[in-house]
Amino acid sequence: MKNEILGIHHITAIAGNAKKNYDFYTRILGLRLVKKTVNFDDPNTYHFYYGDEYGSPGSILTFFPWEGIGAGRRGTRQVTEIGYSVPAGSLDFWQKRLEENNVIYNKPAVKFGERYLTFLDPDGLKFELTEAQTPDSRPQWETKEVTKAHATHGFHHITMTSNKIAATAAILTGVLGYRLLTKEVNRSRFITDAVAHAAIVDLVEAPGEAIGHVAGGTVHHVAFRVKDEETLMYFRDQIVKLGLNITEKIDRNYFYSLYFREPGGVLFELATDNPGFTIDEPLEELGTHLKLPAQYESNRTIIEGILPKLD
């Protein structure tokens, strides 16, 4: 198999109150809690993974909920929007649902020929629900309140904002295998042909906009997907050849990863499909147990006493 980037693997953001975050994403958005674990560097803080039924790459949104953290600010050098794919005709349902739950939103609009609806989560993180032109058959997670007629399919796109997009675009096209699809005003849409979905990156050029501040309600990093560790290390070599700083391979329990900051300032991760989220829980029990990295297992009782209750 050739070495290629398979679209978006996951997106990691920062939240405040853990229970508010958990309630919003599992109840209001109807996502599955795929994994409940802790921050590798701060075991007294949760690391939540939300996704589809199987925890598929391209559907995984993760959070570090740091209690009491200050609000961040959207701006340049950031991922500024997260786009989900939803079934055609479902935006009326979502508008009503967001309104009933006092969620800040904008009425549906059209971008690149697709209807979308924008909303903010409890910490101010910005999302778009998009009725994709390309039929989306990816598996969904269904709840009593959010059925498959309306449930998200996984990511549709991400948006990154930059004062000048040329250097970021060069990484997307020259290293990660994306191509420019189209442009509207100051928004350029890039796509990879390696996968059918979670394949789009929008770059917004905003020359006069201030640099964003990463804290509550902002994206920490975006991870791009590769098949396995061999492919991961191939791309590491490509990044090194460009003179960019990149980490060594890191074992994140559910995938292996590398981190580097692209020239526009956004933190990129490359993450493998293997070993996946069922390595320590069966599929039917995903997200129902607190899973700790091995180095913290001996402190389980202390950690469980510190972490906020979710129920």
XYZ file of C-alpha atoms in Angstrom, residues 14-289:
276
model
C -9.870 22.134 25.548
C -12.949 22.412 27.756
C -13.759 23.614 31.246
C -16.274 21.711 33.342
C -16.066 17.960 32.634
C -19.702 17.141 33.378
C -21.018 19.962 31.170
C -18.780 18.709 28.380
C -19.882 15.097 28.839
C -23.576 16.007 28.982
C -23.418 18.257 25.918
C -21.666 15.812 23.619
C -23.401 12.612 24.692
C -26.903 14.001 25.185
C -27.387 17.097 23.028
C -25.110 16.101 20.127
C -25.739 12.390 20.614
C -22.114 11.233 20.259
C -20.792 8.055 21.823
C -18.265 8.322 24.641
C -15.732 5.964 23.085
C -13.036 6.242 25.751
C -12.846 7.724 29.234
C -9.236 8.070 30.264
C -6.870 10.742 31.630
C -4.357 13.204 30.285
C -0.961 11.481 29.928
C 0.772 14.503 31.470
C -1.916 15.398 34.033
C -3.668 12.262 35.350
C -5.984 14.321 37.545
C -7.690 15.565 34.359
C -9.952 13.505 32.128
C -9.308 12.836 28.475
C -12.643 12.168 26.756
C -12.924 10.605 23.300
C -16.274 10.991 21.526
C -17.127 9.368 18.210
C -19.323 6.981 16.275
C -20.381 3.476 17.275
C -16.983 1.967 16.472
C -14.708 4.827 17.430
C -13.721 5.148 13.785
C -10.886 7.450 12.750
C -12.469 10.508 11.204
C -15.174 10.654 13.866
C -13.119 11.137 17.026
C -13.359 14.421 18.919
C -11.339 14.498 22.142
C -11.257 16.911 25.073
C -9.052 17.850 27.973
C -11.597 19.304 30.447
C -9.519 21.456 32.796
C -11.769 22.706 35.579
C -11.626 26.475 35.956
C -9.553 27.162 32.840
C -9.992 30.594 31.323
C -11.647 31.185 27.990
C -9.558 31.001 24.856
C -9.935 33.183 21.789
C -10.393 32.152 18.178
C -7.913 33.748 15.824
C -5.083 33.033 13.439
C -2.642 30.143 13.823
C -5.549 27.948 14.938
C -8.149 25.424 13.896
C -11.168 27.715 14.218
C -14.109 25.519 13.121
C -14.957 21.817 13.283
C -17.362 20.555 10.647
C -19.541 17.450 11.075
C -21.376 15.641 8.302
C -25.105 15.139 8.942
C -27.846 13.524 6.819
C -29.549 15.547 4.117
C -32.636 17.318 5.424
C -31.578 17.127 9.090
C -30.722 20.777 9.735
C -34.295 21.673 10.684
C -34.111 19.022 13.415
C -30.772 20.374 14.625
C -31.912 23.991 14.627
C -34.902 23.083 16.771
C -32.799 20.910 19.081
C -30.167 23.575 19.617
C -32.818 26.190 20.276
C -34.634 23.974 22.800
C -31.362 23.421 24.673
C -30.377 27.115 24.696
C -27.359 26.539 22.458
C -26.013 29.572 20.586
C -26.411 29.010 16.839
C -26.863 30.716 13.475
C -29.618 29.796 11.062
C -28.655 27.550 8.114
C -26.652 29.070 5.281
C -24.880 27.757 2.166
C -21.152 27.358 1.542
C -19.560 25.618 -1.431
C -23.054 24.545 -2.463
C -23.797 22.773 0.828
C -26.258 23.778 3.570
C -24.707 24.162 7.011
C -25.578 25.368 10.486
C -23.108 26.956 12.912
C -23.249 26.604 16.711
C -21.072 26.984 19.819
C -20.559 24.405 22.560
C -20.732 25.415 26.273
C -17.119 26.648 26.181
C -17.493 28.560 22.914
C -15.942 25.969 20.587
C -17.279 26.600 17.080
C -18.926 23.871 14.994
C -20.673 23.491 11.677
C -23.178 20.771 10.795
C -23.066 20.233 7.026
C -25.486 18.406 4.752
C -22.784 16.983 2.514
C -23.342 16.754 -1.228
C -21.520 13.412 -1.276
C -23.713 10.688 0.310
C -22.233 9.638 3.649
C -22.659 5.984 4.610
C -20.329 5.997 7.613
C -21.715 4.331 10.752
C -23.617 6.504 13.211
C -24.211 6.313 16.933
C -27.922 6.489 17.672
C -29.573 7.639 20.891
C -33.223 7.917 21.905
C -33.174 11.637 21.160
C -30.829 11.669 18.136
C -31.737 8.906 15.694
C -29.936 7.881 12.526
C -32.121 10.203 10.471
C -30.240 13.108 12.078
C -27.099 11.739 13.786
C -23.610 12.844 12.777
C -21.516 10.650 10.483
C -18.127 11.988 11.579
C -16.094 14.931 10.386
C -16.890 16.784 7.200
C -14.071 19.344 7.371
C -11.909 21.501 9.568
C -11.147 25.187 9.129
C -7.791 26.748 9.908
C -7.307 30.514 9.982
C -4.040 32.195 9.083
C -2.731 35.667 8.293
C -1.197 34.122 5.183
C -2.055 30.613 4.010
C 0.690 29.922 1.453
C 3.086 28.035 3.754
C 0.288 25.939 5.279
C -1.104 25.156 1.832
C 2.350 23.987 0.781
C 2.407 21.433 3.622
C -1.084 20.217 2.741
C -0.327 19.772 -0.946
C 3.392 19.003 -0.918
C 3.521 16.597 2.021
C 0.049 15.459 3.062
C -1.319 14.827 -0.407
C -4.164 17.347 -0.499
C -5.154 19.394 -3.545
C -6.935 22.709 -3.927
C -10.567 21.988 -4.771
C -12.145 25.427 -4.928
C -12.144 28.893 -3.392
C -14.807 31.324 -2.152
C -13.659 34.822 -1.205
C -10.868 34.255 1.372
C -11.672 30.563 2.040
C -9.720 27.927 0.093
C -10.963 24.338 0.230
C -8.418 21.515 0.034
C -9.311 17.840 -0.274
C -7.562 14.485 -0.329
C -8.693 11.784 -2.759
C -7.322 9.039 -0.488
C -10.645 8.756 1.415
C -14.262 9.616 0.715
C -14.996 11.398 3.997
C -13.233 13.453 6.709
C -11.193 14.574 3.725
C -11.558 18.369 3.654
C -9.406 21.157 5.069
C -10.479 24.774 4.622
C -7.879 27.516 4.929
C -9.181 31.000 5.700
C -6.779 33.863 5.042
C -7.329 36.794 7.424
C -4.339 39.167 7.084
C -5.336 41.594 9.844
C -6.744 39.171 12.395
C -5.058 38.685 15.765
C -3.388 35.462 16.817
C -5.743 33.195 18.740
C -5.245 32.114 22.323
C -5.450 28.376 23.027
C -7.444 27.766 26.227
C -11.050 26.854 27.017
C -13.252 26.516 23.943
C -10.439 26.222 21.399
C -8.781 23.438 19.433
C -5.455 22.198 20.762
C -4.447 20.196 17.678
C -5.698 18.290 14.649
C -4.494 14.773 13.863
C -4.194 13.393 10.352
C -4.667 9.683 9.790
C -2.172 7.090 8.554
C -2.635 3.354 8.255
C 0.217 2.094 10.433
C 3.553 2.839 12.086
C 5.588 2.248 8.932
C 3.586 4.933 7.139
C 3.875 7.184 10.189
C 7.659 7.054 10.068
C 7.688 7.641 6.313
C 5.946 10.957 6.886
C 8.271 11.763 9.746
C 11.164 11.573 7.304
C 9.367 13.931 4.924
C 8.803 16.503 7.677
C 12.425 16.268 8.848
C 13.628 16.918 5.283
C 11.727 20.206 5.334
C 13.647 21.304 8.410
C 10.611 21.318 10.703
C 10.818 20.057 14.270
C 8.869 16.860 14.841
C 8.636 14.532 17.836
C 9.730 10.943 18.044
C 7.012 8.287 17.817
C 4.732 8.401 20.878
C 2.542 5.547 22.108
C -0.893 6.966 22.964
C -2.318 3.517 23.858
C -4.969 3.644 21.108
C -2.709 4.929 18.324
C 0.897 5.919 17.698
C 1.574 9.520 16.887
C 3.971 12.289 15.921
C 3.547 16.023 16.527
C 4.849 19.015 14.605
C 3.828 22.636 14.180
C 3.167 23.590 10.587
C 4.573 26.923 9.354
C 1.244 28.695 9.869
C 1.357 27.878 13.577
C -1.216 25.078 13.932
C -0.144 21.996 15.883
C -0.460 18.932 13.636
C -0.431 15.337 14.765
C -0.079 12.238 12.607
C -1.866 9.233 14.131
C -2.156 5.562 13.183
C -5.255 3.403 12.859
C -3.686 0.749 15.062
C -4.242 -0.564 17.669
C -7.667 1.094 18.065
C -10.071 1.637 20.947
C -11.066 -1.991 21.489
C -7.573 -2.893 22.703
C -8.690 -2.527 26.342
C -12.518 -2.633 26.149
C -14.885 -4.713 24.003
C -16.896 -2.760 21.429
C -20.143 -2.950 23.380
C -18.468 -1.510 26.513
C -16.494 1.344 24.936
C -16.422 4.385 27.211
C -18.044 2.674 30.204
C -14.850 2.192 32.262
